[in-house]
CSV table of C-alpha atoms and ligand atoms in Angstrom, one decimal:
chain,number,residue,atom,x,y,z
E,1,UNK,CA,29.9,-6.3,2.4
E,2,UNK,CA,28.5,-5.9,-1.4
E,3,UNK,CA,27.7,-1.8,-2.7
E,4,UNK,CA,24.8,-1.6,-3.6
E,5,UNK,CA,22.6,1.3,-5.6
E,6,UNK,CA,19.0,2.5,-5.1
E,7,UNK,CA,17.3,4.0,-7.0
E,8,UNK,CA,14.0,5.7,-6.5
E,9,UNK,CA,13.9,7.3,-2.8
E,10,UNK,CA,10.2,6.5,-2.1
E,11,UNK,CA,8.5,3.6,0.2
E,12,UNK,CA,9.8,0.5,-1.5
E,13,UNK,CA,13.4,2.5,-2.5
E,14,UNK,CA,14.2,3.8,0.5
E,15,UNK,CA,13.0,1.3,3.2
E,16,UNK,CA,15.1,-0.9,0.8
E,17,UNK,CA,17.6,0.9,1.4
E,18,UNK,CA,18.2,1.7,4.6
E,19,UNK,CA,17.8,-1.9,5.4
E,20,UNK,CA,20.6,-2.9,3.3
E,21,UNK,CA,22.3,-0.3,4.8
E,22,UNK,CA,21.4,-1.9,8.2
E,23,UNK,CA,22.4,-5.6,7.0
E,24,UNK,CA,26.3,-3.2,6.6
E,25,UNK,CA,26.3,-3.2,2.9
E,26,UNK,CA,27.5,-0.2,1.6
E,27,UNK,CA,24.2,2.5,-0.1
E,28,UNK,CA,23.9,5.1,-1.8
E,29,UNK,CA,20.4,6.4,-2.9
E,30,UNK,CA,20.1,8.0,-6.1
E,31,UNK,CA,16.5,9.7,-6.9
E,32,UNK,CA,16.7,12.8,-9.9
E,33,UNK,CA,14.1,14.6,-7.0
E,34,UNK,CA,16.4,17.3,-5.7
E,35,UNK,CA,14.4,18.2,-3.1
E,36,UNK,CA,14.0,14.9,-1.9
E,37,UNK,CA,17.9,13.6,-1.7
E,38,UNK,CA,18.2,17.5,-0.2
E,39,UNK,CA,16.2,16.6,2.2
E,40,UNK,CA,16.9,13.6,3.1
E,41,UNK,CA,20.9,14.9,3.8
E,42,UNK,CA,19.1,16.6,6.6
E,43,UNK,CA,17.6,14.3,8.2
E,44,UNK,CA,14.0,14.3,7.3
E,45,UNK,CA,12.2,12.3,5.3
E,46,UNK,CA,10.0,11.9,2.7
E,47,UNK,CA,7.2,9.8,3.2
E,48,UNK,CA,5.8,8.1,6.7
E,49,UNK,CA,7.1,5.3,7.8
E,50,UNK,CA,7.7,4.1,11.6
E,51,UNK,CA,10.9,3.4,12.4
E,52,UNK,CA,12.8,4.9,8.9
E,53,UNK,CA,13.9,7.5,10.2
E,54,UNK,CA,15.7,6.5,13.2
E,55,UNK,CA,17.3,3.9,11.0
E,56,UNK,CA,18.0,6.9,8.2
E,57,UNK,CA,20.0,8.6,10.7
E,58,UNK,CA,21.6,5.4,12.4
E,59,UNK,CA,23.2,4.2,9.0
E,60,UNK,CA,23.4,8.0,7.2
E,61,UNK,CA,25.7,8.7,10.2
E,62,UNK,CA,27.7,5.1,10.5
E,63,UNK,CA,28.4,6.4,6.3
E,64,UNK,CA,26.5,3.1,5.5
E,65,UNK,CA,23.4,5.5,3.5
E,66,UNK,CA,24.3,8.5,0.7
E,67,UNK,CA,22.3,10.2,-1.1
E,68,UNK,CA,22.4,11.6,-4.4
E,69,UNK,CA,21.0,12.6,-7.5
E,70,UNK,CA,23.8,11.8,-9.8
E,71,UNK,CA,23.5,8.8,-11.7
E,72,UNK,CA,28.0,8.8,-12.0
E,73,UNK,CA,27.7,9.1,-8.4
E,74,UNK,CA,25.8,6.4,-7.5
E,75,UNK,CA,26.8,3.4,-9.5
E,76,UNK,CA,30.4,4.3,-9.6
E,77,UNK,CA,31.1,1.9,-6.9
E,78,UNK,CA,28.1,-0.5,-7.2
E,79,UNK,CA,28.1,-3.6,-7.9
E,80,UNK,CA,24.1,-4.3,-7.4
E,81,UNK,CA,21.8,-1.2,-9.0
E,82,UNK,CA,17.8,-1.7,-7.3
E,83,UNK,CA,15.3,-0.2,-9.6
E,84,UNK,CA,12.9,0.6,-7.3
E,85,UNK,CA,11.0,4.2,-8.9
E,86,UNK,CA,6.8,4.2,-9.1
E,87,UNK,CA,4.5,2.5,-11.9
E,88,UNK,CA,1.6,4.8,-12.0
E,89,UNK,CA,-1.5,3.4,-13.3
E,90,UNK,CA,-1.4,3.8,-17.2
E,91,UNK,CA,-5.2,5.3,-18.3
E,92,UNK,CA,-6.1,2.3,-19.8
E,93,UNK,CA,-5.2,0.3,-16.2
E,94,UNK,CA,-2.2,-0.7,-17.4
E,95,UNK,CA,1.6,0.1,-15.4
E,96,UNK,CA,3.2,3.1,-17.0
E,97,UNK,CA,6.7,2.1,-16.9
E,98,UNK,CA,8.2,5.9,-18.2
E,99,UNK,CA,9.9,5.7,-14.2
E,100,UNK,CA,11.3,2.2,-14.7
E,101,UNK,CA,12.6,3.3,-19.2
E,102,UNK,CA,14.4,6.3,-17.6
E,103,UNK,CA,15.7,4.3,-14.7
E,104,UNK,CA,17.1,1.9,-17.4
E,105,UNK,CA,18.4,4.7,-18.9
E,106,UNK,CA,20.0,6.8,-17.0
E,107,UNK,CA,21.8,3.6,-15.6
E,108,UNK,CA,22.7,2.7,-19.2
E,109,UNK,CA,24.4,5.9,-19.9
E,110,UNK,CA,26.1,5.8,-16.5
E,111,UNK,CA,27.4,2.2,-16.2
E,112,UNK,CA,31.3,2.2,-16.3
E,113,UNK,CA,31.8,-1.9,-15.0
E,114,UNK,CA,29.5,-4.4,-15.3
E,115,UNK,CA,26.4,-4.7,-12.9
E,116,UNK,CA,23.8,-6.9,-11.5
E,117,UNK,CA,20.5,-4.6,-12.4
E,118,UNK,CA,17.7,-5.5,-10.1
E,119,UNK,CA,14.2,-5.0,-10.5
E,120,UNK,CA,12.1,-4.4,-7.1
E,121,UNK,CA,9.2,-2.3,-9.2
E,122,UNK,CA,5.6,-4.1,-9.4
E,123,UNK,CA,6.2,-4.0,-13.2
E,124,UNK,CA,4.5,-6.3,-15.9
E,125,UNK,CA,5.2,-9.8,-17.2
E,126,UNK,CA,8.1,-8.9,-19.5
E,127,UNK,CA,9.7,-5.8,-18.8
E,128,UNK,CA,12.5,-7.2,-17.4
E,129,UNK,CA,13.6,-8.3,-20.8
E,130,UNK,CA,12.0,-5.4,-22.1
E,131,UNK,CA,14.9,-3.3,-19.1
E,132,UNK,CA,17.8,-5.7,-20.8
E,133,UNK,CA,17.2,-4.6,-24.7
E,134,UNK,CA,17.3,-0.7,-23.1
E,135,UNK,CA,20.3,-1.1,-21.2
E,136,UNK,CA,22.2,-2.8,-24.1
E,137,UNK,CA,20.9,0.5,-26.8
E,138,UNK,CA,22.2,2.9,-24.5
E,139,UNK,CA,24.5,1.5,-23.5
E,140,UNK,CA,27.5,4.1,-25.1
E,141,UNK,CA,30.1,1.3,-25.2
E,142,UNK,CA,29.4,-2.5,-23.9
E,143,UNK,CA,29.7,-3.3,-20.5
E,144,UNK,CA,28.0,-7.0,-19.4
E,145,UNK,CA,25.8,-7.2,-16.7
E,146,UNK,CA,21.9,-8.6,-16.4
E,147,UNK,CA,19.1,-8.0,-14.7
E,148,UNK,CA,16.9,-10.2,-11.6
E,149,UNK,CA,13.9,-9.5,-11.0
E,150,UNK,CA,13.0,-9.4,-7.0
E,151,UNK,CA,9.8,-8.3,-6.6
E,152,UNK,CA,8.8,-7.2,-3.0
E,153,UNK,CA,6.0,-7.8,-0.9
E,154,UNK,CA,6.4,-5.0,1.7
E,155,UNK,CA,3.2,-3.4,3.5
E,156,UNK,CA,3.1,0.2,4.1
E,157,UNK,CA,3.6,0.8,7.6
E,158,UNK,CA,5.9,-2.2,8.6
E,159,UNK,CA,8.1,-2.2,6.0
E,160,UNK,CA,11.3,-2.1,8.1
E,161,UNK,CA,9.6,-5.1,9.2
E,162,UNK,CA,8.6,-7.0,6.5
E,163,UNK,CA,12.3,-6.2,4.7
E,164,UNK,CA,14.2,-7.8,8.1
E,165,UNK,CA,11.0,-11.0,8.5
E,166,UNK,CA,10.1,-11.4,4.7
E,167,UNK,CA,8.0,-15.1,4.5
E,168,UNK,CA,10.2,-16.2,1.3
E,169,UNK,CA,12.7,-14.2,-1.1
E,170,UNK,CA,12.1,-13.8,-4.9
E,171,UNK,CA,14.4,-13.6,-7.3
E,172,UNK,CA,14.2,-14.4,-10.8
E,173,UNK,CA,16.5,-14.4,-13.8
E,174,UNK,CA,17.9,-15.7,-16.9
E,175,UNK,CA,21.1,-15.7,-15.5
E,176,UNK,CA,21.0,-18.2,-12.5
E,177,UNK,CA,24.4,-16.7,-11.3
E,178,UNK,CA,23.5,-13.1,-11.0
E,179,UNK,CA,20.0,-14.4,-8.6
E,180,UNK,CA,22.1,-16.9,-6.9
E,181,UNK,CA,24.8,-13.1,-6.0
E,182,UNK,CA,22.0,-11.0,-5.1
E,183,UNK,CA,20.8,-13.9,-2.5
E,184,UNK,CA,23.6,-13.7,-0.8
E,185,UNK,CA,23.0,-10.1,0.1
E,186,UNK,CA,19.8,-11.8,2.2
E,187,UNK,CA,20.9,-14.3,3.7
E,188,UNK,CA,21.9,-13.5,6.7
E,189,UNK,CA,17.8,-13.4,6.7
E,190,UNK,CA,17.2,-16.6,7.0
E,191,UNK,CA,14.0,-16.2,4.9
E,192,UNK,CA,13.4,-19.7,2.3
E,193,UNK,CA,14.5,-17.9,-1.0
E,194,UNK,CA,12.8,-19.1,-4.3
E,195,UNK,CA,15.7,-18.9,-7.4
E,196,UNK,CA,12.9,-18.9,-10.8
E,197,UNK,CA,13.4,-17.4,-14.2
E,198,UNK,CA,12.3,-13.9,-15.0
E,199,UNK,CA,8.9,-13.7,-15.7
E,200,UNK,CA,7.4,-16.4,-13.1
E,201,UNK,CA,8.6,-14.0,-10.1
E,202,UNK,CA,7.5,-11.3,-12.4
E,203,UNK,CA,4.0,-13.1,-11.9
E,204,UNK,CA,4.7,-14.4,-8.6
E,205,UNK,CA,4.4,-10.1,-7.7
E,206,UNK,CA,1.1,-9.7,-9.2
E,207,UNK,CA,-0.3,-12.8,-8.1
E,208,UNK,CA,0.2,-12.6,-4.9
E,209,UNK,CA,-2.0,-9.3,-5.0
E,210,UNK,CA,-4.4,-10.6,-6.8
E,211,UNK,CA,-5.3,-13.3,-4.5
E,212,UNK,CA,-4.6,-11.2,-0.6
E,213,UNK,CA,-7.1,-8.7,-3.4
E,214,UNK,CA,-9.2,-11.7,-3.8
E,215,UNK,CA,-9.6,-12.9,-0.5
E,216,UNK,CA,-11.0,-8.7,0.4
E,217,UNK,CA,-13.8,-9.2,-1.9
E,218,UNK,CA,-14.6,-13.0,-0.7
E,219,UNK,CA,-15.0,-11.6,2.8
E,220,UNK,CA,-17.0,-8.7,1.5
E,221,UNK,CA,-18.8,-10.7,-0.5
E,222,UNK,CA,-19.7,-13.1,2.5
E,223,UNK,CA,-20.2,-10.1,4.5
E,224,UNK,CA,-22.6,-8.3,2.5
E,225,UNK,CA,-24.5,-11.9,3.0
E,226,UNK,CA,-24.4,-12.4,6.7
E,227,UNK,CA,-26.3,-8.6,6.7
E,228,UNK,CA,-28.8,-10.0,4.6
E,229,UNK,CA,-29.5,-13.4,6.1
E,230,UNK,CA,-29.0,-11.8,10.3
E,231,UNK,CA,-25.5,-13.3,11.0
E,232,UNK,CA,-21.9,-12.1,11.8
E,233,UNK,CA,-18.6,-11.7,9.5
E,234,UNK,CA,-16.6,-11.0,12.0
E,235,UNK,CA,-17.4,-14.4,14.2
E,236,UNK,CA,-17.6,-16.3,10.4
E,237,UNK,CA,-14.3,-15.5,9.5
E,238,UNK,CA,-12.9,-16.6,13.1
E,239,UNK,CA,-14.8,-19.7,12.1
E,240,UNK,CA,-13.1,-20.1,8.4
E,241,UNK,CA,-10.2,-19.1,9.8
E,242,UNK,CA,-9.0,-22.1,11.6
E,243,UNK,CA,-8.8,-24.5,8.7
E,244,UNK,CA,-4.9,-24.5,8.7
E,245,UNK,CA,-6.0,-24.1,4.6
E,246,UNK,CA,-7.1,-20.8,5.3
E,247,UNK,CA,-5.7,-19.6,7.9
E,248,UNK,CA,-7.2,-16.1,9.7
E,249,UNK,CA,-5.8,-13.2,8.0
E,250,UNK,CA,-6.9,-10.8,5.5
E,251,UNK,CA,-10.3,-12.1,6.4
E,252,UNK,CA,-11.5,-8.7,7.8
E,253,UNK,CA,-14.3,-7.6,5.4
E,254,UNK,CA,-14.9,-3.7,5.3
E,255,UNK,CA,-14.6,-0.6,3.3
E,256,UNK,CA,-12.4,-2.8,0.6
E,257,UNK,CA,-8.5,-2.5,0.0
E,258,UNK,CA,-6.9,0.3,-1.2
E,259,UNK,CA,-3.1,2.0,-1.8
E,260,UNK,CA,-0.6,2.2,-3.7
E,261,UNK,CA,-0.8,-1.4,-5.0
E,262,UNK,CA,-3.5,-4.3,-4.3
E,263,UNK,CA,-6.2,-1.7,-6.8
E,264,UNK,CA,-3.3,-0.7,-9.0
E,265,UNK,CA,-2.1,-4.4,-9.6
E,266,UNK,CA,-5.1,-6.2,-10.4
E,267,UNK,CA,-5.9,-3.7,-12.6
E,268,UNK,CA,-2.9,-4.2,-14.4
E,269,UNK,CA,-2.6,-7.8,-14.1
E,270,UNK,CA,-6.5,-7.5,-15.0
E,271,UNK,CA,-5.5,-5.8,-18.1
E,272,UNK,CA,-2.5,-7.6,-19.1
E,273,UNK,CA,-4.5,-11.0,-19.7
E,274,UNK,CA,-7.2,-8.9,-21.9
E,275,UNK,CA,-4.2,-8.1,-24.0
E,276,UNK,CA,-3.5,-11.3,-24.6
E,277,UNK,CA,-6.0,-13.3,-25.7
E,278,UNK,CA,-7.9,-13.9,-21.4
E,279,UNK,CA,-11.1,-13.0,-19.6
E,280,UNK,CA,-10.0,-12.1,-16.4
E,281,UNK,CA,-13.4,-12.9,-14.6
E,282,UNK,CA,-12.6,-12.9,-11.2
E,283,UNK,CA,-10.5,-10.1,-11.3
E,284,UNK,CA,-13.1,-7.8,-12.5
E,285,UNK,CA,-15.0,-8.9,-10.0
E,286,UNK,CA,-12.6,-8.9,-7.1
E,287,UNK,CA,-12.3,-4.8,-8.3
E,288,UNK,CA,-16.4,-4.5,-8.2
E,289,UNK,CA,-17.4,-5.9,-5.2
E,290,UNK,CA,-14.9,-3.8,-4.4
E,291,UNK,CA,-16.3,-0.4,-5.5
E,292,UNK,CA,-19.5,-1.8,-4.1
E,293,UNK,CA,-17.9,-1.3,-1.0
E,294,UNK,CA,-17.6,1.6,-0.5
E,295,UNK,CA,-21.2,2.6,-2.0
E,296,UNK,CA,-22.6,0.0,1.2
E,297,UNK,CA,-21.8,3.0,3.5
E,298,UNK,CA,-24.0,5.6,1.6
E,299,UNK,CA,-26.9,3.5,1.1
E,300,UNK,CA,-26.6,2.0,5.3
E,301,UNK,CA,-26.2,6.4,5.8
E,302,UNK,CA,-29.3,6.9,3.3
E,303,UNK,CA,-31.3,4.3,4.9
E,304,UNK,CA,-31.2,6.2,9.1
E,305,UNK,CA,-30.9,9.4,7.7
E,306,UNK,CA,-33.3,9.7,4.4
E,307,UNK,CA,-31.1,12.7,1.6
E,308,UNK,CA,-28.1,13.1,2.9
E,309,UNK,CA,-28.1,17.1,1.3
E,310,UNK,CA,-27.3,19.5,3.9
E,311,UNK,CA,-26.5,16.8,6.2
E,312,UNK,CA,-22.9,16.7,8.3
E,313,UNK,CA,-21.4,13.6,7.9
E,314,UNK,CA,-18.1,13.1,9.5
E,315,UNK,CA,-15.4,10.9,8.6
E,316,UNK,CA,-12.7,9.3,11.2
E,317,UNK,CA,-9.4,8.5,8.8
E,318,UNK,CA,-8.4,9.7,6.5
E,319,UNK,CA,-5.4,7.1,4.6
E,320,UNK,CA,-5.9,3.6,3.2
E,321,UNK,CA,-4.8,1.9,6.3
E,322,UNK,CA,-3.3,2.7,10.0
E,323,UNK,CA,0.3,3.1,10.3
E,324,UNK,CA,0.5,5.1,6.9
E,325,UNK,CA,0.3,8.7,5.9
E,326,UNK,CA,-0.5,7.6,2.4
E,327,UNK,CA,-4.2,8.2,1.1
E,328,UNK,CA,-3.2,7.1,-2.5
E,329,UNK,CA,-6.5,4.5,-3.6
E,330,UNK,CA,-8.0,5.1,0.2
E,331,UNK,CA,-11.4,3.9,0.2
E,332,UNK,CA,-12.3,7.7,2.4
E,333,UNK,CA,-11.6,9.2,-0.3
E,334,UNK,CA,-13.8,8.5,-2.8
E,335,UNK,CA,-16.8,8.1,0.3
E,336,UNK,CA,-16.2,11.6,0.6
E,337,UNK,CA,-16.7,12.4,-2.7
E,338,UNK,CA,-19.9,10.1,-3.0
E,339,UNK,CA,-21.3,11.8,0.1
E,340,UNK,CA,-20.4,15.3,-2.1
E,341,UNK,CA,-22.1,14.5,-4.8
E,342,UNK,CA,-25.0,13.7,-2.6
E,343,UNK,CA,-25.2,17.3,-1.3
E,344,UNK,CA,-23.2,16.6,2.2
E,345,UNK,CA,-20.4,18.7,4.7
E,346,UNK,CA,-17.5,16.6,5.9
E,347,UNK,CA,-15.5,16.9,8.7
E,348,UNK,CA,-12.4,15.0,8.2
E,349,UNK,CA,-9.4,13.7,10.7
E,350,UNK,CA,-6.9,12.0,10.6
E,351,UNK,CA,-4.0,10.8,13.2
E,352,UNK,CA,-1.7,11.9,10.4
E,353,UNK,CA,-2.6,11.4,7.0
E,354,UNK,CA,-4.0,15.5,7.2
E,355,UNK,CA,-0.7,16.6,5.9
E,356,UNK,CA,-1.9,15.1,2.5
E,357,UNK,CA,-5.5,15.6,2.7
E,358,UNK,CA,-5.8,19.1,1.0
E,359,UNK,CA,-3.8,17.1,-2.4
E,360,UNK,CA,-7.2,14.5,-2.0
E,361,UNK,CA,-10.0,16.6,-0.4
E,362,UNK,CA,-12.0,20.0,-1.2
E,363,UNK,CA,-14.2,21.7,0.8
E,364,UNK,CA,-14.1,19.1,4.3
E,365,UNK,CA,-13.3,20.8,7.3
E,366,UNK,CA,-10.5,19.4,8.1
E,367,UNK,CA,-10.6,19.2,12.0
E,368,UNK,CA,-8.1,18.4,14.7
E,369,UNK,CA,-9.4,15.6,16.9
E,370,UNK,CA,-11.8,12.7,16.6
E,371,UNK,CA,-14.3,14.7,19.0
E,372,UNK,CA,-14.2,17.6,16.9
E,373,UNK,CA,-15.9,15.5,14.1
E,374,UNK,CA,-18.5,14.8,16.1
E,375,UNK,CA,-19.7,18.8,17.1
E,376,UNK,CA,-22.9,18.6,15.4
E,377,UNK,CA,-22.2,15.7,13.8
E,378,UNK,CA,-25.7,13.7,12.1
E,379,UNK,CA,-23.3,10.8,11.5
E,380,UNK,CA,-19.5,9.0,12.0
E,381,UNK,CA,-18.2,6.6,9.1
E,382,UNK,CA,-15.2,5.2,10.3
E,383,UNK,CA,-12.8,4.3,7.5
E,384,UNK,CA,-9.7,3.5,8.7
E,385,UNK,CA,-8.8,1.5,12.2
E,386,UNK,CA,-6.7,3.3,14.0
E,387,UNK,CA,-6.3,2.3,17.5
E,388,UNK,CA,-6.8,5.9,18.7
E,389,UNK,CA,-10.5,5.1,17.6
E,390,UNK,CA,-11.0,1.8,19.2
E,391,UNK,CA,-10.1,3.7,22.6
E,392,UNK,CA,-12.8,7.1,21.9
E,393,UNK,CA,-14.9,8.0,24.9
E,394,UNK,CA,-17.7,7.1,23.3
E,395,UNK,CA,-20.1,8.9,25.2
E,396,UNK,CA,-18.4,11.6,24.6
E,397,UNK,CA,-19.0,11.3,21.0
E,398,UNK,CA,-22.7,10.9,21.3
E,399,UNK,CA,-22.6,14.0,23.5
E,400,UNK,CA,-21.4,16.6,21.1
E,401,UNK,CA,-23.2,14.5,18.2
E,402,UNK,CA,-26.6,15.7,16.3
E,403,UNK,CA,-27.5,12.7,15.8
E,404,UNK,CA,-25.7,8.9,17.5
E,405,UNK,CA,-25.7,7.5,14.0
E,406,UNK,CA,-22.6,5.2,13.6
E,407,UNK,CA,-20.9,3.5,10.4
E,408,UNK,CA,-18.5,1.6,11.0
E,409,UNK,CA,-16.8,0.4,7.8
E,410,UNK,CA,-14.0,-1.3,9.5
E,411,UNK,CA,-16.3,-2.6,12.6
E,412,UNK,CA,-13.8,-1.8,14.9
E,413,UNK,CA,-16.9,-1.1,17.5
E,414,UNK,CA,-19.2,-3.9,19.1
E,415,UNK,CA,-22.6,-3.4,17.8
E,416,UNK,CA,-24.4,-4.8,21.2
E,417,UNK,CA,-22.0,-2.4,22.6
E,418,UNK,CA,-23.0,0.6,20.7
E,419,UNK,CA,-27.2,-0.5,20.6
E,420,UNK,CA,-26.3,-0.9,24.6
E,421,UNK,CA,-25.3,3.2,24.3
E,422,UNK,CA,-27.8,4.3,22.7
E,423,UNK,CA,-25.8,4.6,19.3
E,424,UNK,CA,-28.1,3.8,15.6
E,425,UNK,CA,-24.5,2.0,14.8
E,426,UNK,CA,-24.3,0.1,11.4
E,427,UNK,CA,-21.5,-1.7,10.9
E,428,UNK,CA,-20.2,-4.2,7.7
E,429,UNK,CA,-21.4,-8.3,7.1
E,430,UNK,CA,-22.3,-7.4,10.8
E,431,UNK,CA,-26.6,-8.7,10.6
E,432,UNK,CA,-26.5,-10.3,14.2
E,433,UNK,CA,-26.6,-7.4,16.5
E,434,UNK,CA,-26.2,-4.9,14.4
B,501,UDX,C1,0.5,-4.7,0.3
B,501,UDX,C2,1.0,-6.0,0.3
B,501,UDX,O1,0.5,-6.2,1.8
B,501,UDX,C3,2.1,-6.1,0.2
B,501,UDX,O2,2.3,-7.1,0.0
B,501,UDX,C4,2.1,-5.3,-1.4
B,501,UDX,O3,4.0,-5.2,-2.0
B,501,UDX,C5,1.9,-4.2,-1.1
B,501,UDX,O4,0.1,-4.0,-1.0
B,501,UDX,P1,-0.2,-2.3,1.3
B,501,UDX,O5,-0.8,-2.1,0.5
B,501,UDX,O6,0.7,-2.1,2.1
B,501,UDX,O7,0.9,-3.7,1.1
B,501,UDX,O8,-1.3,-2.6,2.5
B,501,UDX,P2,-2.2,-4.2,3.3
B,501,UDX,O9,-1.9,-4.2,4.5
B,501,UDX,O10,-1.5,-5.2,2.7
B,501,UDX,O11,-3.9,-3.9,3.5
B,501,UDX,C6,-4.2,-3.3,1.7
B,501,UDX,C7,-5.4,-2.7,2.2
B,501,UDX,O12,-6.4,-4.0,2.1
B,501,UDX,C8,-5.1,-1.5,2.4
B,501,UDX,O13,-6.3,-0.9,2.3
B,501,UDX,C9,-6.4,-2.8,4.4
B,501,UDX,O14,-7.5,-1.7,4.7
B,501,UDX,C10,-7.0,-3.8,3.5
B,501,UDX,N1,-7.7,-5.0,4.1
B,501,UDX,C11,-6.3,-5.3,4.4
B,501,UDX,C12,-9.0,-5.4,4.5
B,501,UDX,O15,-10.0,-4.6,3.6
B,501,UDX,N2,-8.8,-6.6,5.0
B,501,UDX,C13,-8.0,-7.2,5.5
B,501,UDX,O16,-8.3,-8.4,6.2
B,501,UDX,C14,-6.7,-6.7,5.0
């Protein structure tokens, strides 16, 4: 059992802290947001993540997991302190490090004994050195510490499973002994552990996310060609995926990637590259293709309906992907804004994200379920591939719609079957049959 403090109770911090507690460590989570800490103490989650609530309750009950707003209290006995605060996007595409800076300053002010400071937040290359510098400057008296970069690879919606069954653990530090100590925390997970230097570890995180985003934009570009040339991108992806060098994952064409990581991280990497005199042409194309995917939905609707002015468009799914309530950079939000600028009226529903909808959308009729969205709609757009949308009664949907038009932004339906049911159906990249 080791003593760990985690700064920040967002997706990454709360999942990391809770999972470490579940592995038997003693964890204190620190956050400056009093309301969030109060709620967590009462067993109420600030985010939706499957399985998290139960795991928090169980470990809090076993006194392995506690929550505080006080750095003094959080660091009192800690051997490791994980920084897992947000790194939002700055106005120029760069990562904004204000929360990392204030976490480092607060750690420096509160630490009373040697610590290993582990950075989990996705931060620009070189931030580890910068954090060390801040801690050194803000300590009231010199106390030894080391900085380790330990990027997270957690996906929202499957964060607990990803923590417990990682493909790899990446650790970077100028102090190999500190990295080895952090490695000990993960030993029971039996995952490959890579120890490298700080900057390389930080780059591994950006390069991994940028590569995955590139795969998505690549298949989306192929999808556009498939439509023009009469091929089916779903089949193309299956055929490509059998090649072991390519693999089947992350080849789903659609309205593109969203969420709190891919768009922001690709932007930040492109920004860093440009600042350092590199020309990130591939990354720029990845972002541009991603933007175009959203616009394609509008083009498809115009092609079928003509003008969108005063048309009623139903949107199914608001979260950036299934199994999360997160609407950050969600394709649905951008699509709805584009439709509204064309004068369309929007009805929408999401199984989980409805609570967040008012933060991102205005003048949208929020409905109780998919059938209510379809009521009187001139077209439906599938924006998130929630399971419940895959099992809708399509004849019932068609019956209540004004026009039987479906733009399937996530390719969840079969074009042939939709045609047989009498829908005017458009998938993404499904030239054959749609
Ligand atoms: C991602 C990374 O996977 C994770 O390792 C990192 O730490 C954080 O960012 P997350 O943002 O939770 O995780 O979502 P992910 O499941 O990776 O999906 C990202 C986006 O890509 C979603 O909008 C999804 O719809 C889209 N996507 C994914 C596709 O459009 N096609 C695919 O084939 C896969």
